[in-house]
mmCIF file of C-alpha atoms in Angstrom:
data_model
loop_
_atom_site.group_PDB
_atom_site.id
_atom_site.type_symbol
_atom_site.label_atom_id
_atom_site.label_comp_id
_atom_site.label_asym_id
_atom_site.label_seq_id
_atom_site.Cartn_x
_atom_site.Cartn_y
_atom_site.Cartn_z
ATOM 1 C CA MET A 1 138.486 195.617 -78.828
ATOM 2 C CA MET A 2 139.625 198.745 -76.988
ATOM 3 C CA GLY A 3 137.990 201.140 -74.530
ATOM 4 C CA CYS A 4 134.731 199.400 -73.586
ATOM 5 C CA MET A 5 134.294 195.766 -72.667
ATOM 6 C CA SER A 6 131.198 193.821 -73.650
ATOM 7 C CA SER A 7 128.882 193.368 -70.678
ATOM 8 C CA PRO A 8 125.340 192.105 -70.049
ATOM 9 C CA VAL A 9 124.701 195.196 -67.888
ATOM 10 C CA ALA A 10 122.187 197.576 -69.443
ATOM 11 C CA VAL A 11 123.610 200.702 -71.091
ATOM 12 C CA ILE A 12 121.984 204.122 -71.314
ATOM 13 C CA LEU A 13 120.776 203.764 -74.903
ATOM 14 C CA GLU A 14 119.050 200.511 -73.935
ATOM 15 C CA GLN A 15 117.033 202.490 -71.383
ATOM 16 C CA LEU A 16 116.288 205.288 -73.833
ATOM 17 C CA ALA A 17 115.233 202.770 -76.494
ATOM 18 C CA ALA A 18 112.381 201.694 -74.213
ATOM 19 C CA THR A 19 110.837 205.186 -74.249
ATOM 20 C CA SER A 20 107.857 206.111 -76.392
ATOM 21 C CA TRP A 21 109.862 208.549 -78.548
ATOM 22 C CA PHE A 22 112.480 205.957 -79.423
ATOM 23 C CA ALA A 23 109.736 203.414 -80.057
ATOM 24 C CA ALA A 24 108.414 205.631 -82.848
ATOM 25 C CA HIS A 25 111.828 206.211 -84.461
ATOM 26 C CA GLY A 26 113.805 203.185 -83.319
ATOM 27 C CA GLU A 27 114.479 201.382 -86.587
ATOM 28 C CA VAL A 28 115.717 204.535 -88.313
ATOM 29 C CA ALA A 29 117.914 205.382 -85.309
ATOM 30 C CA LEU A 30 119.327 201.865 -85.105
ATOM 31 C CA THR A 31 120.128 201.818 -88.823
ATOM 32 C CA ALA A 32 121.790 205.229 -88.656
ATOM 33 C CA GLY A 33 123.797 204.052 -85.644
ATOM 34 C CA LEU A 34 125.060 201.001 -87.479
ATOM 35 C CA ALA A 35 126.083 203.080 -90.497
ATOM 36 C CA PHE A 36 127.898 205.483 -88.149
ATOM 37 C CA CYS A 37 129.869 202.629 -86.550
ATOM 38 C CA LEU A 38 130.759 201.120 -89.913
ATOM 39 C CA GLU A 39 132.049 204.456 -91.170
ATOM 40 C CA LYS A 40 133.858 205.304 -87.910
ATOM 41 C CA ASP A 41 135.668 202.030 -87.224
ATOM 42 C CA ARG A 42 137.529 200.330 -90.076
ATOM 43 C CA ALA A 43 138.268 197.216 -87.980
ATOM 44 C CA ALA A 44 134.621 196.773 -86.988
ATOM 45 C CA ALA A 45 133.523 197.300 -90.590
ATOM 46 C CA GLN A 46 136.041 194.699 -91.741
ATOM 47 C CA ALA A 47 134.598 192.223 -89.224
ATOM 48 C CA PHE A 48 131.118 192.891 -90.622
ATOM 49 C CA ILE A 49 132.318 192.296 -94.182
ATOM 50 C CA THR A 50 134.123 189.101 -93.127
ATOM 51 C CA LEU A 51 130.902 187.789 -91.563
ATOM 52 C CA ILE A 52 129.057 188.410 -94.832
ATOM 53 C CA ARG A 53 131.794 186.719 -96.875
ATOM 54 C CA ASP A 54 131.636 183.721 -94.533
ATOM 55 C CA ARG A 55 127.863 183.544 -94.832
ATOM 56 C CA THR A 56 127.693 183.989 -98.606
ATOM 57 C CA GLY A 57 130.839 182.120 -99.616
ATOM 58 C CA GLN A 58 132.194 185.164 -101.454
ATOM 59 C CA SER A 59 135.922 185.841 -101.736
ATOM 60 C CA VAL A 60 137.714 189.110 -101.040
ATOM 61 C CA GLU A 61 137.839 189.664 -104.791
ATOM 62 C CA ALA A 62 134.098 189.030 -105.213
ATOM 63 C CA LEU A 63 133.121 191.203 -102.226
ATOM 64 C CA PRO A 64 135.759 193.899 -101.649
ATOM 65 C CA SER A 65 135.621 196.140 -98.603
ATOM 66 C CA PRO A 66 133.642 199.348 -99.264
ATOM 67 C CA ASN A 67 135.448 202.689 -99.171
ATOM 68 C CA ARG A 68 132.550 204.401 -97.416
ATOM 69 C CA TRP A 69 129.164 203.744 -95.831
ATOM 70 C CA GLN A 70 125.966 205.695 -96.255
ATOM 71 C CA ALA A 71 122.576 205.430 -94.556
ATOM 72 C CA GLU A 72 119.309 206.030 -96.424
ATOM 73 C CA LEU A 73 120.870 205.892 -99.880
ATOM 74 C CA PRO A 74 118.387 206.847 -102.649
ATOM 75 C CA ASP A 75 118.510 205.007 -105.970
ATOM 76 C CA ASP A 76 117.287 205.809 -109.465
ATOM 77 C CA ASP A 77 113.796 204.470 -108.686
ATOM 78 C CA ARG A 78 113.488 206.687 -105.576
ATOM 79 C CA LEU A 79 113.890 203.713 -103.277
ATOM 80 C CA ARG A 80 115.803 204.382 -100.071
ATOM 81 C CA LEU A 81 118.208 201.642 -99.051
ATOM 82 C CA ASP A 82 118.884 201.481 -95.306
ATOM 83 C CA ILE A 83 122.679 201.162 -95.540
ATOM 84 C CA ALA A 84 124.978 201.075 -98.554
ATOM 85 C CA GLY A 85 128.622 200.022 -98.582
ATOM 86 C CA LEU A 86 130.038 201.916 -101.545
ATOM 87 C CA LEU A 87 133.167 201.249 -103.557
ATOM 88 C CA ASN A 88 134.525 204.330 -105.284
ATOM 89 C CA MET A 89 134.887 203.717 -109.021
ATOM 90 C CA ASP A 90 136.040 206.072 -111.785
ATOM 91 C CA GLU A 91 132.663 207.737 -112.269
ATOM 92 C CA VAL A 92 129.874 205.942 -110.372
ATOM 93 C CA PRO A 93 130.119 204.628 -106.773
ATOM 94 C CA ALA A 94 129.272 200.923 -106.762
ATOM 95 C CA PRO A 95 126.910 199.602 -104.018
ATOM 96 C CA VAL A 96 128.875 196.379 -103.464
ATOM 97 C CA LEU A 97 126.937 195.794 -100.236
ATOM 98 C CA LEU A 98 123.387 196.820 -99.379
ATOM 99 C CA VAL A 99 121.705 196.273 -96.010
ATOM 100 C CA GLU A 100 117.958 196.246 -95.382
ATOM 101 C CA ALA A 101 117.517 196.425 -91.593
ATOM 102 C CA LYS A 102 114.348 195.547 -89.722
ATOM 103 C CA VAL A 103 113.396 195.215 -86.077
ATOM 104 C CA GLY A 104 109.641 194.979 -85.834
ATOM 105 C CA ALA A 105 108.504 196.347 -89.197
ATOM 106 C CA THR A 106 107.213 193.954 -91.833
ATOM 107 C CA PHE A 107 108.428 193.681 -95.428
ATOM 108 C CA ALA A 108 106.482 195.362 -98.188
ATOM 109 C CA PRO A 109 105.370 193.056 -101.023
ATOM 110 C CA ARG A 110 108.398 192.098 -103.156
ATOM 111 C CA GLN A 111 110.559 194.556 -101.236
ATOM 112 C CA VAL A 112 113.750 192.492 -101.209
ATOM 113 C CA SER A 113 113.534 191.349 -104.831
ATOM 114 C CA THR A 114 112.916 194.942 -105.951
ATOM 115 C CA TYR A 115 115.976 196.160 -104.036
ATOM 116 C CA VAL A 116 118.116 193.336 -105.405
ATOM 117 C CA LEU A 117 117.191 194.183 -108.996
ATOM 118 C CA SER A 118 117.960 197.844 -108.295
ATOM 119 C CA GLN A 119 121.366 196.874 -106.874
ATOM 120 C CA LYS A 120 122.084 194.672 -109.885
ATOM 121 C CA LEU A 121 121.433 197.606 -112.224
ATOM 122 C CA ALA A 122 123.600 199.969 -110.163
ATOM 123 C CA LEU A 123 126.478 197.480 -110.106
ATOM 124 C CA SER A 124 126.204 197.071 -113.869
ATOM 125 C CA GLN A 125 126.352 200.829 -114.387
ATOM 126 C CA ALA A 126 129.483 200.984 -112.225
ATOM 127 C CA GLY A 127 131.141 198.122 -114.091
ATOM 128 C CA VAL A 128 131.288 195.800 -111.058
ATOM 129 C CA THR A 129 130.579 192.091 -111.477
ATOM 130 C CA CYS A 130 129.459 191.067 -107.938
ATOM 131 C CA GLY A 131 127.606 192.382 -104.923
ATOM 132 C CA ALA A 132 125.902 191.267 -101.717
ATOM 133 C CA PHE A 133 122.553 192.125 -100.175
ATOM 134 C CA VAL A 134 122.031 191.553 -96.444
ATOM 135 C CA VAL A 135 118.719 191.438 -94.592
ATOM 136 C CA LEU A 136 119.303 192.277 -90.931
ATOM 137 C CA VAL A 137 116.626 191.210 -88.411
ATOM 138 C CA PRO A 138 116.402 190.224 -84.719
ATOM 139 C CA GLY A 139 117.413 186.648 -83.968
ATOM 140 C CA SER A 140 113.810 185.650 -83.319
ATOM 141 C CA ARG A 141 112.903 186.640 -86.888
ATOM 142 C CA VAL A 142 115.766 184.967 -88.771
ATOM 143 C CA ARG A 143 114.008 181.662 -89.483
ATOM 144 C CA ALA A 144 110.755 183.276 -90.654
ATOM 145 C CA THR A 145 112.605 185.969 -92.624
ATOM 146 C CA ARG A 146 114.597 183.349 -94.515
ATOM 147 C CA GLU A 147 111.361 181.731 -95.611
ATOM 148 C CA GLU A 148 109.859 185.103 -96.563
ATOM 149 C CA VAL A 149 112.932 186.281 -98.468
ATOM 150 C CA GLY A 150 113.291 182.929 -100.227
ATOM 151 C CA ALA A 151 109.703 183.105 -101.436
ATOM 152 C CA ASP A 152 110.195 186.689 -102.622
ATOM 153 C CA LEU A 153 113.391 185.867 -104.550
ATOM 154 C CA GLU A 154 112.038 182.711 -106.156
ATOM 155 C CA SER A 155 110.523 184.632 -109.073
ATOM 156 C CA LEU A 156 113.987 185.980 -109.978
ATOM 157 C CA GLY A 157 115.287 182.481 -110.631
ATOM 158 C CA VAL A 158 117.864 182.581 -107.857
ATOM 159 C CA THR A 159 120.047 179.639 -106.884
ATOM 160 C CA ALA A 160 119.336 178.730 -103.251
ATOM 161 C CA GLY A 161 122.097 177.580 -100.898
ATOM 162 C CA ASP A 162 122.119 176.684 -97.210
ATOM 163 C CA GLN A 163 122.450 180.279 -96.024
ATOM 164 C CA ALA A 164 122.233 182.447 -99.129
ATOM 165 C CA TRP A 165 120.612 182.938 -102.531
ATOM 166 C CA VAL A 166 122.521 183.882 -105.685
ATOM 167 C CA LEU A 167 121.026 185.873 -108.528
ATOM 168 C CA ASP A 168 123.386 184.762 -111.274
ATOM 169 C CA GLY A 169 124.512 186.728 -114.286
ATOM 170 C CA SER A 170 126.747 189.721 -114.611
ATOM 171 C CA PRO A 171 126.637 191.307 -112.181
ATOM 172 C CA ALA A 172 125.682 188.561 -109.707
ATOM 173 C CA VAL A 173 124.075 189.462 -106.374
ATOM 174 C CA THR A 174 124.181 187.174 -103.321
ATOM 175 C CA VAL A 175 121.494 187.607 -100.647
ATOM 176 C CA THR A 176 121.628 186.432 -97.034
ATOM 177 C CA VAL A 177 119.817 186.955 -93.713
ATOM 178 C CA ILE A 178 121.790 187.775 -90.547
ATOM 179 C CA SER A 179 120.684 188.656 -87.018
ATOM 180 C CA TRP A 180 121.441 192.011 -85.417
ATOM 181 C CA ASP A 181 123.085 190.291 -82.444
ATOM 182 C CA GLU A 182 125.455 188.282 -84.629
ATOM 183 C CA ALA A 183 126.399 191.272 -86.760
ATOM 184 C CA ILE A 184 127.039 193.619 -83.834
ATOM 185 C CA GLY A 185 128.746 190.851 -81.864
ATOM 186 C CA ARG A 186 131.242 190.212 -84.684
ATOM 187 C CA MET A 187 131.914 193.935 -84.954
ATOM 188 C CA LEU A 188 132.399 194.302 -81.197
ATOM 189 C CA ALA A 189 134.971 191.508 -81.145
ATOM 190 C CA LYS A 190 137.266 193.523 -83.441
ATOM 191 C CA ALA A 191 136.146 197.087 -82.696
ATOM 192 C CA GLU A 192 138.545 199.883 -81.881
ATOM 193 C CA ALA A 193 137.245 203.426 -82.273
ATOM 194 C CA ALA A 194 133.548 202.431 -82.165
ATOM 195 C CA ALA A 195 133.666 199.895 -79.298
ATOM 196 C CA CYS A 196 131.593 201.996 -76.886
ATOM 197 C CA ASP A 197 129.223 203.039 -79.682
ATOM 198 C CA LEU A 198 128.582 199.391 -80.544
ATOM 199 C CA GLU A 199 127.856 198.579 -76.890
ATOM 200 C CA GLN A 200 125.178 201.254 -76.971
ATOM 201 C CA LEU A 201 123.851 199.998 -80.300
ATOM 202 C CA LEU A 202 123.613 196.450 -78.980
ATOM 203 C CA GLY A 203 121.719 197.700 -75.921
ATOM 204 C CA ALA A 204 119.251 199.600 -78.088
ATOM 205 C CA CYS A 205 118.802 196.554 -80.280
ATOM 206 C CA ARG A 206 117.949 194.434 -77.226
ATOM 207 C CA ALA A 207 115.337 196.936 -76.114
ATOM 208 C CA LEU A 208 113.775 197.636 -79.487
ATOM 209 C CA GLN A 209 112.324 194.164 -79.950
ATOM 210 C CA GLY A 210 108.938 195.159 -78.596
ATOM 211 C CA ALA A 211 109.686 198.844 -78.065
ATOM 212 C CA ASP A 212 107.366 199.856 -80.892
ATOM 213 C CA VAL A 213 104.492 198.624 -78.724
ATOM 214 C CA MET A 214 103.937 200.314 -75.397
ATOM 215 C CA ALA A 215 103.429 198.075 -72.382
ATOM 216 C CA PHE A 216 99.954 197.256 -71.112
ATOM 217 C CA THR A 217 99.434 199.184 -67.899
ATOM 218 C CA VAL A 218 97.226 198.536 -64.862
ATOM 219 C CA LYS A 219 94.498 200.627 -66.501
ATOM 220 C CA ASP A 220 94.777 198.695 -69.769
ATOM 221 C CA LEU A 221 94.501 195.345 -68.051
ATOM 222 C CA ALA A 222 91.490 196.534 -66.063
ATOM 223 C CA GLY A 223 89.518 196.509 -69.301
ATOM 224 C CA THR A 224 90.713 199.145 -71.772
ATOM 225 C CA TRP A 225 92.946 196.588 -73.529
ATOM 226 C CA ARG A 226 90.006 196.077 -75.880
ATOM 227 C CA ASP A 227 90.846 199.506 -77.330
ATOM 228 C CA ARG A 228 94.373 198.270 -78.128
ATOM 229 C CA LYS A 229 93.648 195.121 -80.112
ATOM 230 C CA ASP A 230 96.122 196.056 -82.862
ATOM 231 C CA ASP A 231 98.887 196.333 -80.251
ATOM 232 C CA LEU A 232 97.904 192.958 -78.849
ATOM 233 C CA ARG A 233 98.147 191.438 -82.316
ATOM 234 C CA LEU A 234 101.677 192.829 -82.659
ATOM 235 C CA ILE A 235 102.592 191.265 -79.320
ATOM 236 C CA ILE A 236 101.054 187.931 -80.365
ATOM 237 C CA ASP A 237 103.126 188.057 -83.556
ATOM 238 C CA ARG A 238 106.371 188.745 -81.655
ATOM 239 C CA VAL A 239 105.658 186.162 -78.957
ATOM 240 C CA THR A 240 104.834 183.374 -81.392
ATOM 241 C CA ARG A 241 107.831 184.196 -83.610
ATOM 242 C CA GLU A 242 110.212 184.085 -80.641
ATOM 243 C CA ALA A 243 108.646 180.968 -79.124
ATOM 244 C CA THR A 244 108.821 179.222 -82.507
ATOM 245 C CA ALA A 245 112.506 180.133 -82.830
ATOM 246 C CA THR A 246 113.266 179.046 -79.249
ATOM 247 C CA LEU A 247 111.689 175.647 -79.890
ATOM 248 C CA THR A 248 113.243 175.399 -83.387
ATOM 249 C CA LEU A 249 109.844 174.715 -84.959
ATOM 250 C CA ARG A 250 108.787 175.550 -88.506
ATOM 251 C CA HIS A 251 107.251 179.011 -88.702
ATOM 252 C CA ALA A 252 103.440 178.801 -89.018
ATOM 253 C CA PRO A 253 101.360 181.335 -90.999
ATOM 254 C CA TRP A 254 99.467 184.185 -89.383
ATOM 255 C CA GLN A 255 95.742 183.534 -89.011
ATOM 256 C CA ALA A 256 93.854 186.760 -89.711
ATOM 257 C CA LYS A 257 90.265 185.550 -89.289
ATOM 258 C CA SER A 258 88.449 184.760 -86.046
ATOM 259 C CA SER A 259 87.981 181.061 -85.401
ATOM 260 C CA GLY A 260 87.123 178.682 -82.565
ATOM 261 C CA GLY A 261 86.837 181.371 -79.908
ATOM 262 C CA LEU A 262 89.975 183.272 -80.927
ATOM 263 C CA ASP A 263 89.648 186.791 -82.291
ATOM 264 C CA GLY A 264 91.292 187.497 -85.636
ATOM 265 C CA GLY A 265 95.069 187.608 -85.417
ATOM 266 C CA TYR A 266 96.675 184.497 -83.963
ATOM 267 C CA ARG A 267 99.335 181.933 -84.758
ATOM 268 C CA TYR A 268 99.934 178.244 -84.111
ATOM 269 C CA LEU A 269 103.016 176.540 -82.829
ATOM 270 C CA ALA A 270 102.131 173.611 -84.980
ATOM 271 C CA PRO A 271 104.274 170.597 -85.835
ATOM 272 C CA PRO A 272 101.812 168.221 -87.544
ATOM 273 C CA ASP A 273 102.634 165.142 -85.454
ATOM 274 C CA LEU A 274 102.531 166.721 -81.978
ATOM 275 C CA PRO A 275 99.849 168.541 -79.951
ATOM 276 C CA ASN A 276 99.929 172.061 -81.380
ATOM 277 C CA LEU A 277 98.691 175.203 -79.712
ATOM 278 C CA ALA A 278 97.491 178.616 -80.832
ATOM 279 C CA VAL A 279 98.211 181.955 -79.168
ATOM 280 C CA GLY A 280 95.679 184.756 -79.536
ATOM 281 C CA MET A 281 92.933 186.938 -78.037
ATOM 282 C CA ARG A 282 89.635 185.992 -76.487
ATOM 283 C CA LEU A 283 87.074 188.794 -76.292
ATOM 284 C CA ASP A 284 84.419 186.908 -74.344
ATOM 285 C CA ASP A 285 86.453 186.789 -71.121
ATOM 286 C CA GLY A 286 87.726 189.921 -69.410
ATOM 287 C CA SER A 287 90.147 188.152 -67.060
ATOM 288 C CA SER A 288 93.003 188.040 -69.558
ATOM 289 C CA PRO A 289 93.400 189.357 -73.120
ATOM 290 C CA LEU A 290 95.843 186.648 -74.229
ATOM 291 C CA TRP A 291 95.233 182.906 -74.268
ATOM 292 C CA VAL A 292 96.683 179.608 -75.388
ATOM 293 C CA ARG A 293 94.232 177.250 -77.084
ATOM 294 C CA TRP A 294 94.432 173.564 -77.980
ATOM 295 C CA HIS A 295 91.834 172.719 -80.643
ATOM 296 C CA TRP A 296 89.657 169.711 -79.842
ATOM 297 C CA ARG A 297 90.989 167.999 -82.963
ATOM 298 C CA THR A 298 94.585 168.407 -81.795
ATOM 299 C CA ALA A 299 96.622 165.209 -81.710
ATOM 300 C CA ASP A 300 96.560 163.524 -78.273
ATOM 301 C CA ILE A 301 94.161 166.139 -76.867
ATOM 302 C CA LYS A 302 93.221 163.889 -73.916
ATOM 303 C CA LYS A 303 96.891 163.492 -73.025
ATOM 304 C CA VAL A 304 97.316 167.265 -73.265
ATOM 305 C CA ARG A 305 94.645 167.795 -70.617
ATOM 306 C CA ILE A 306 96.235 165.221 -68.301
ATOM 307 C CA ARG A 307 99.737 166.624 -68.760
ATOM 308 C CA LEU A 308 98.658 170.221 -68.122
ATOM 309 C CA THR A 309 96.570 169.247 -65.095
ATOM 310 C CA ASN A 310 99.398 167.174 -63.619
ATOM 311 C CA ALA A 311 101.676 170.193 -64.044
ATOM 312 C CA GLY A 312 99.294 172.268 -61.905
ATOM 313 C CA HIS A 313 97.483 174.198 -64.645
ATOM 314 C CA LYS A 314 93.746 174.779 -64.363
ATOM 315 C CA VAL A 315 92.578 174.043 -67.889
ATOM 316 C CA GLN A 316 89.374 175.711 -69.072
ATOM 317 C CA ASP A 317 86.848 174.366 -71.591
ATOM 318 C CA TYR A 318 85.279 176.753 -74.096
ATOM 319 C CA VAL A 319 83.629 175.963 -77.465
ATOM 320 C CA ASP A 320 84.946 172.384 -77.126
ATOM 321 C CA HIS A 321 88.594 173.449 -76.943
ATOM 322 C CA LEU A 322 91.136 173.511 -74.092
ATOM 323 C CA TRP A 323 92.313 176.921 -72.905
ATOM 324 C CA LEU A 324 94.776 178.528 -70.520
ATOM 325 C CA PRO A 325 95.141 182.281 -69.951
ATOM 326 C CA LEU A 326 98.574 183.863 -70.252
ATOM 327 C CA GLU A 327 99.720 186.084 -67.414
ATOM 328 C CA LEU A 328 100.281 189.664 -68.534
ATOM 329 C CA GLU A 329 101.800 191.630 -65.688
ATOM 330 C CA PRO A 330 101.185 195.395 -65.910
ATOM 331 C CA ASP A 331 104.202 197.473 -66.886
ATOM 332 C CA VAL A 332 105.181 200.887 -68.241
ATOM 333 C CA GLY A 333 107.455 201.935 -71.087
ATOM 334 C CA SER A 334 107.965 199.404 -73.866
ATOM 335 C CA SER A 335 106.394 195.947 -73.984
ATOM 336 C CA THR A 336 109.799 194.237 -74.156
ATOM 337 C CA ARG A 337 109.612 192.729 -70.661
ATOM 338 C CA GLN A 338 106.020 191.610 -71.187
ATOM 339 C CA ILE A 339 106.972 189.904 -74.447
ATOM 340 C CA GLU A 340 109.868 188.093 -72.769
ATOM 341 C CA SER A 341 107.562 186.803 -70.037
ATOM 342 C CA LEU A 342 104.909 185.685 -72.516
ATOM 343 C CA VAL A 343 107.473 183.839 -74.638
ATOM 344 C CA SER A 344 108.665 181.985 -71.550
ATOM 345 C CA GLN A 345 105.097 181.000 -70.651
ATOM 346 C CA VAL A 346 104.234 179.804 -74.161
ATOM 347 C CA VAL A 347 107.426 177.742 -74.436
ATOM 348 C CA GLU A 348 106.756 176.110 -71.054
ATOM 349 C CA LEU A 349 103.147 175.296 -71.945
ATOM 350 C CA TYR A 350 104.157 173.847 -75.295
ATOM 351 C CA LYS A 351 106.802 171.643 -73.691
ATOM 352 C CA THR A 352 104.335 170.438 -71.061
ATOM 353 C CA ALA A 353 101.641 169.627 -73.621
ATOM 354 C CA VAL A 354 103.969 167.573 -75.835
ATOM 355 C CA ALA A 355 105.860 165.944 -72.935
ATOM 356 C CA TRP A 356 109.070 167.593 -74.109
ATOM 357 C CA SER A 357 112.349 166.095 -72.914
ATOM 358 C CA ASP A 358 115.273 168.494 -72.880
ATOM 359 C CA PRO A 359 118.550 166.910 -74.030
ATOM 360 C CA VAL A 360 120.836 165.883 -71.191
#
């Protein structure tokens, strides 16, 4: 890599990504930035392609390096693909690599399978026999996204591998899920012309996880947070996804309906054989909007109370369940810092409740 050296120090785009304007346009900007770097820096683009070959098991012949990169590529069905790596053929450019990039946005129903079928048709029209489709998400979403993508692709009769799915036939399309950090990190390691650009892109990516939700301010936490319940649900979703990934637990489904004192919109960290907990909102208590709850039927609930109490936590009882409020420090800008703090709290409480022993 030339020019810039990778550093944990924040860069300017990381600061800008935490602003309200960037929060509203962040995913589009991040995708456009990645396409720009791929087009600008052949070495970085080659590193990206090599990562995908490694992940999908495709050879250089099966997945050749694109001649050019394009963001927001429209197809015949008026779908807009985030990034396309195109191989120039005699008449029709072949989308040998398509990238669907997400940060906080959710997937539309059957979004990936629809895109894959569209790519398969385009490759056939160009006379190309293979292609790859990459879903790019933050590291905290990789595990859950793999489950979601796998379920979406199942109806196409794909062959599932450890890290990829193959839609056989001619042309064949291989699908995989990769994190933003891994993709940009691989590119940075080999980057030349786009080294500084990739540093900025990585900084923006760090900030954008949570940047689409503005932080809860002093005024919000004084009581007006009740007017921002949808934002709180987004934060609960991010916090539980990240905590689940940190603890390497199986991703639990989102609970949309109110139950047991929690308002609608919560998620469990829930291995079946250990004391599980739920993270969500309580509307009856104004002291904190976000809570952790252990259901009274939870395994070893009496031990949970003892463990939490011995660790210095003041457990509350409400509708027969055990509760602890999460600390939400007021902030401005994006909710990224608040999410990081909440994840840390939830992970610590989970470990305490299950008597977690970190490996030596």
